Coordinates of C-alpha atoms in Angstrom, one line a residue:
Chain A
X1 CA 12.3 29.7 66.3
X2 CA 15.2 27.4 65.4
X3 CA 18.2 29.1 66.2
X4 CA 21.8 28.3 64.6
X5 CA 24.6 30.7 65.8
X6 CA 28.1 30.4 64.6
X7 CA 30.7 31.0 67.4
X8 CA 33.0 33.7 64.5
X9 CA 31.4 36.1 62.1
X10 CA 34.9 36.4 60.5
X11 CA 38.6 34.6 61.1
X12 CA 41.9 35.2 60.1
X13 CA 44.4 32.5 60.4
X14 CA 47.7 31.4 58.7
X15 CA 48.7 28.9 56.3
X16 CA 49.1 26.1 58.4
X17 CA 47.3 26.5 61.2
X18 CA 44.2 23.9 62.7
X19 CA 41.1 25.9 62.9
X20 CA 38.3 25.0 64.6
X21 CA 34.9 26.5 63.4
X22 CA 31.9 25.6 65.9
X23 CA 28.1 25.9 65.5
X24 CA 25.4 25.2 68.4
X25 CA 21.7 24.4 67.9
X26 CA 19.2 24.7 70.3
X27 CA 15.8 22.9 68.6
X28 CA 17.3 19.2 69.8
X29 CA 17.8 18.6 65.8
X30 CA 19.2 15.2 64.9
X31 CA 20.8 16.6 61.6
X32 CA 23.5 19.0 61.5
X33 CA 25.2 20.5 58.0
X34 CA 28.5 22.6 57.2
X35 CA 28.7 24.2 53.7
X36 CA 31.1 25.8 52.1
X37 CA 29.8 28.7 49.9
X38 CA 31.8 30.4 47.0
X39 CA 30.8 33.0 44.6
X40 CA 29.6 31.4 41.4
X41 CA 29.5 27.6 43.1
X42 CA 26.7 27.9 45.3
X43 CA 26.7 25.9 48.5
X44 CA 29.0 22.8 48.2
X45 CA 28.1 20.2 51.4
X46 CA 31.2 19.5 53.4
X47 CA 29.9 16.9 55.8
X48 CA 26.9 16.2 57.6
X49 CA 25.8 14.7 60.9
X50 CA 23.2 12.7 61.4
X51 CA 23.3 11.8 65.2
X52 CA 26.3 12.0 68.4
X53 CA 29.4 10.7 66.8
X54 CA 27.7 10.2 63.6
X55 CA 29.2 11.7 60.2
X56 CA 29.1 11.0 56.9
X57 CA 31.0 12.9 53.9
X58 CA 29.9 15.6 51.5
X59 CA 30.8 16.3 48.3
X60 CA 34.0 18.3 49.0
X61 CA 35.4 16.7 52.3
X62 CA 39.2 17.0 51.7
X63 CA 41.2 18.8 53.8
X64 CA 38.0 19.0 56.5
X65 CA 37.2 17.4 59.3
X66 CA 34.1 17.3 61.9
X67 CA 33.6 16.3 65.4
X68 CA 30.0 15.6 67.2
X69 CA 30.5 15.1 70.7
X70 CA 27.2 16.4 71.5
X71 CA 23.7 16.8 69.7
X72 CA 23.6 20.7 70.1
X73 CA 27.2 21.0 68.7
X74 CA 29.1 20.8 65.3
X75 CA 32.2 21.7 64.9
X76 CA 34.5 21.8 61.7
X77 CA 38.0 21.1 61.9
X78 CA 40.5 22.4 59.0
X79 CA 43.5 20.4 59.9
X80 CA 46.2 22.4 58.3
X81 CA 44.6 25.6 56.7
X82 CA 45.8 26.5 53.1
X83 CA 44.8 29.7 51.2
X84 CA 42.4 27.4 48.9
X85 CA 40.0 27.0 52.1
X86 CA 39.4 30.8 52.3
X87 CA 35.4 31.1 52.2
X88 CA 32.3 31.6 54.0
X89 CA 31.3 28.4 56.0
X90 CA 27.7 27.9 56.7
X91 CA 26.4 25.4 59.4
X92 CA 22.9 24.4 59.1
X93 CA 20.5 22.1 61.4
X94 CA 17.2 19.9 60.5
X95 CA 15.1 18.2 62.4
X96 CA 12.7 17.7 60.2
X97 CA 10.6 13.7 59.1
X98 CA 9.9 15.0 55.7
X99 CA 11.7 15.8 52.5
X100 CA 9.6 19.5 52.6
X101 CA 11.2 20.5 56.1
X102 CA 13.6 23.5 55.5
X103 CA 17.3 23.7 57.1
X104 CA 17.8 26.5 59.5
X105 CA 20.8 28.0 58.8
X106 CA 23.7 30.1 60.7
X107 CA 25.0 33.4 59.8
X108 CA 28.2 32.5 58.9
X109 CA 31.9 32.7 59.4
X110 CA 33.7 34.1 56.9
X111 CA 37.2 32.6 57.1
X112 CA 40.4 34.3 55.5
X113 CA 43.8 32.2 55.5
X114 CA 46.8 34.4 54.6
Chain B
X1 CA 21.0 12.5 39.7
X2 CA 19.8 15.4 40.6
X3 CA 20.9 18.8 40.0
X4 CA 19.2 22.4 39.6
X5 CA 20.7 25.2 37.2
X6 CA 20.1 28.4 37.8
X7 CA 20.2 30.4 34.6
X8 CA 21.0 33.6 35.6
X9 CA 24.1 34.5 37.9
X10 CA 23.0 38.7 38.3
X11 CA 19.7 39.8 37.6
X12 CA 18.9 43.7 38.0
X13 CA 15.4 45.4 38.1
X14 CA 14.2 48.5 38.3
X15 CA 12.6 49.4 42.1
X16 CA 8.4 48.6 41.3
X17 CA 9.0 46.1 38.1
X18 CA 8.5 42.6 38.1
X19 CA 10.7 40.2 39.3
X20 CA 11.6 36.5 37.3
X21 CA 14.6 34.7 38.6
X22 CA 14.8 31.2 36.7
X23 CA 15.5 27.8 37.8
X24 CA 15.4 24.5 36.0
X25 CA 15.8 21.0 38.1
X26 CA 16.7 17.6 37.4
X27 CA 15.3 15.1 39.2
X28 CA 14.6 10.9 38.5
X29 CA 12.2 11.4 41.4
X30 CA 9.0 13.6 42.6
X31 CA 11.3 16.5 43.4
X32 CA 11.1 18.7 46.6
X33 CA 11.9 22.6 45.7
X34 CA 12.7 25.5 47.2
X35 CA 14.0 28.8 47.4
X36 CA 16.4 30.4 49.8
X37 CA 17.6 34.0 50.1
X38 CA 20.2 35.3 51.6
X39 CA 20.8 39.2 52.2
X40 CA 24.2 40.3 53.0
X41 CA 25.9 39.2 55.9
X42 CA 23.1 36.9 56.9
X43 CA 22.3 33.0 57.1
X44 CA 19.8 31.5 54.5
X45 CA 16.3 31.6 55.2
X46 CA 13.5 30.1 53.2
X47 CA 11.7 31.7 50.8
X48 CA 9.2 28.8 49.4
X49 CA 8.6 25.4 49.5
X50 CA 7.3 23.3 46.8
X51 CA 5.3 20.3 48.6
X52 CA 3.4 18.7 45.4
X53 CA 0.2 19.9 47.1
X54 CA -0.3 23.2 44.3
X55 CA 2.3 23.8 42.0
X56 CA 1.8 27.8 42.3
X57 CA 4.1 28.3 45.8
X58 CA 3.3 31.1 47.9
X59 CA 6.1 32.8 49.8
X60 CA 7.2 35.5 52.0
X61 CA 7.5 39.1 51.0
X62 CA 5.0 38.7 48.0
X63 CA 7.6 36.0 46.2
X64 CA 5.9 33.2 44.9
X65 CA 7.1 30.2 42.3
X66 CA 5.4 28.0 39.9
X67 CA 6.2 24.6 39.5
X68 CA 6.4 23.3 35.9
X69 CA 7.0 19.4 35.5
X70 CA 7.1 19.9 31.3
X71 CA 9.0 22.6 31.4
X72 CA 11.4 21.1 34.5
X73 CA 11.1 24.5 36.2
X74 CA 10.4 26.8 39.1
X75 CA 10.9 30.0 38.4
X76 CA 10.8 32.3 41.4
X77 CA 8.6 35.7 40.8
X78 CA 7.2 38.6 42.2
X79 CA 4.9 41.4 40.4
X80 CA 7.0 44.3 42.3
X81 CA 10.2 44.7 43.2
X82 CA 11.5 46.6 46.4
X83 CA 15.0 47.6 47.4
X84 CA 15.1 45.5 50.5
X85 CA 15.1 42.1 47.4
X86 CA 18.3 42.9 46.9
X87 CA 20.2 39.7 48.5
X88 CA 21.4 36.3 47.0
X89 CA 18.8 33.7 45.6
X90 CA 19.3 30.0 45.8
X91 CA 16.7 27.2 44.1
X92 CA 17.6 23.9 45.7
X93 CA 16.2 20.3 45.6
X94 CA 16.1 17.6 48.3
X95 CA 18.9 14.9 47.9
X96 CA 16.4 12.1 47.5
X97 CA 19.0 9.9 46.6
X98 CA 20.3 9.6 50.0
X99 CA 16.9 8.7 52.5
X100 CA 15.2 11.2 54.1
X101 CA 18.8 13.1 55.8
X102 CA 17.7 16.9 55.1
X103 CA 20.5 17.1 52.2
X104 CA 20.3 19.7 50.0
X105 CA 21.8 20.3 46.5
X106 CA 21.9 24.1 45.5
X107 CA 21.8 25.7 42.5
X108 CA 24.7 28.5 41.7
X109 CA 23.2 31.1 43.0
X110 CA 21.0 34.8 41.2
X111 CA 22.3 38.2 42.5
X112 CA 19.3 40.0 42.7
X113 CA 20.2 43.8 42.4
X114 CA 17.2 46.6 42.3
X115 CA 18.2 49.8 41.2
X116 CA 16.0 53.3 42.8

């Protein structure tokens, strides 16, 4: 089984700060995801990955960025975290050659800025 | 563009009843469904997967969806419900517009609560 893991469950950081939120894959998948996920909203794509070095923007990139040094690794970057980015971040991977193959998602980090 | 609408933020059922949790799509291509769930404190995982190949969708845990071109739906249902349903639902479509990437566009979300 694919498996996603998210390096936080929960964070707590201040107004301010740069936060770094990582996610490993281990399935070799080319594709790499980070959502953000508010109640009411659904899941709103921040950027995506689609090879090393490779990004491309979501729908709601402002404020975020991403770094892929490495296929197994995406990390999200918040360069100066305000109160508005307090939410539950969910990466995802896919390594899949057809529209039908699902996204294998992490558990989550649930990030609080104060 | 495509979008799905989930028409129901909460939905709450009785433990043994029957289970409907609506979804409606848009979609200028063939669309590619599915359903995710997500209990508390947990990733996604998928439910379903609508491939075009039947348009009644069996899942885990005795879920299952029809897909309705004339209607623009695919509803997510199962004949009884058990407390371990209780957890978020999500219908989403493939971002066709963008190549074959693995995008996703998700609908709001359904709260499924199941009362003893």
């Amino acid at each position: 089984d694919v498996k996603v893991t998210q390096s936080s469950r929960y964070l707590v950081k201040r107004t301010g700060e740069k936060v770094f939120l990582e996610c490993v894959q281990d399935m070799d998948h080319e594709n790499m995801f980070w959502y953000r996920q508010d109640p009411g909203l659904g899941l709103r794509l921040i950027y995506f990955s689609y090879d090393v070095k490779m990004k491309e923007k979501g729908d709601i990139p402002e404020g975020y960025s991403v770094s892929r040094e490495k296929k197994e690794r995406f990390s999200l970057i918040l360069e100066s975290a305000s109160t508005n980015q307090t939410s539950m971040y969910l990466c995802a991977s896919w390594g899949g050659r057809v529209l039908t193959s699902p996204l294998h998602f992490g558990n989550g980090t649930r990030l609080t800025v104060t | 563009a495509q979008s799905v609408t989930q028409l129901d933020s909460h939905v709450s059922v009785s433990e043994g009843t029957p289970v409907l949790l609506r979804c409606n799509y848009s979609s200028s291509y063939s669309p590619s469904l599915f359903w995710y769930v997500q209990h508390p404190n947990k990733g996604l995982q998928l439910l379903l997967k609508y491939t075009s190949a039947a348009t009644l969708v069996k899942g885990i845990n005795g879920f299952e969806a029809e897909f309705k071109k004339s209607e623009t739906s695919f509803h997510l249902t199962k004949p009884s419900a058990h407390m371990s349903d209780a957890a978020e639902y999500f219908c989403v479509v493939s971002d066709q517009g963008s190549g074959n990437t693995g995008k996703l566009i998700f609908g709001q979300g359904t709260t499924l609560q199941v009362k003893p």
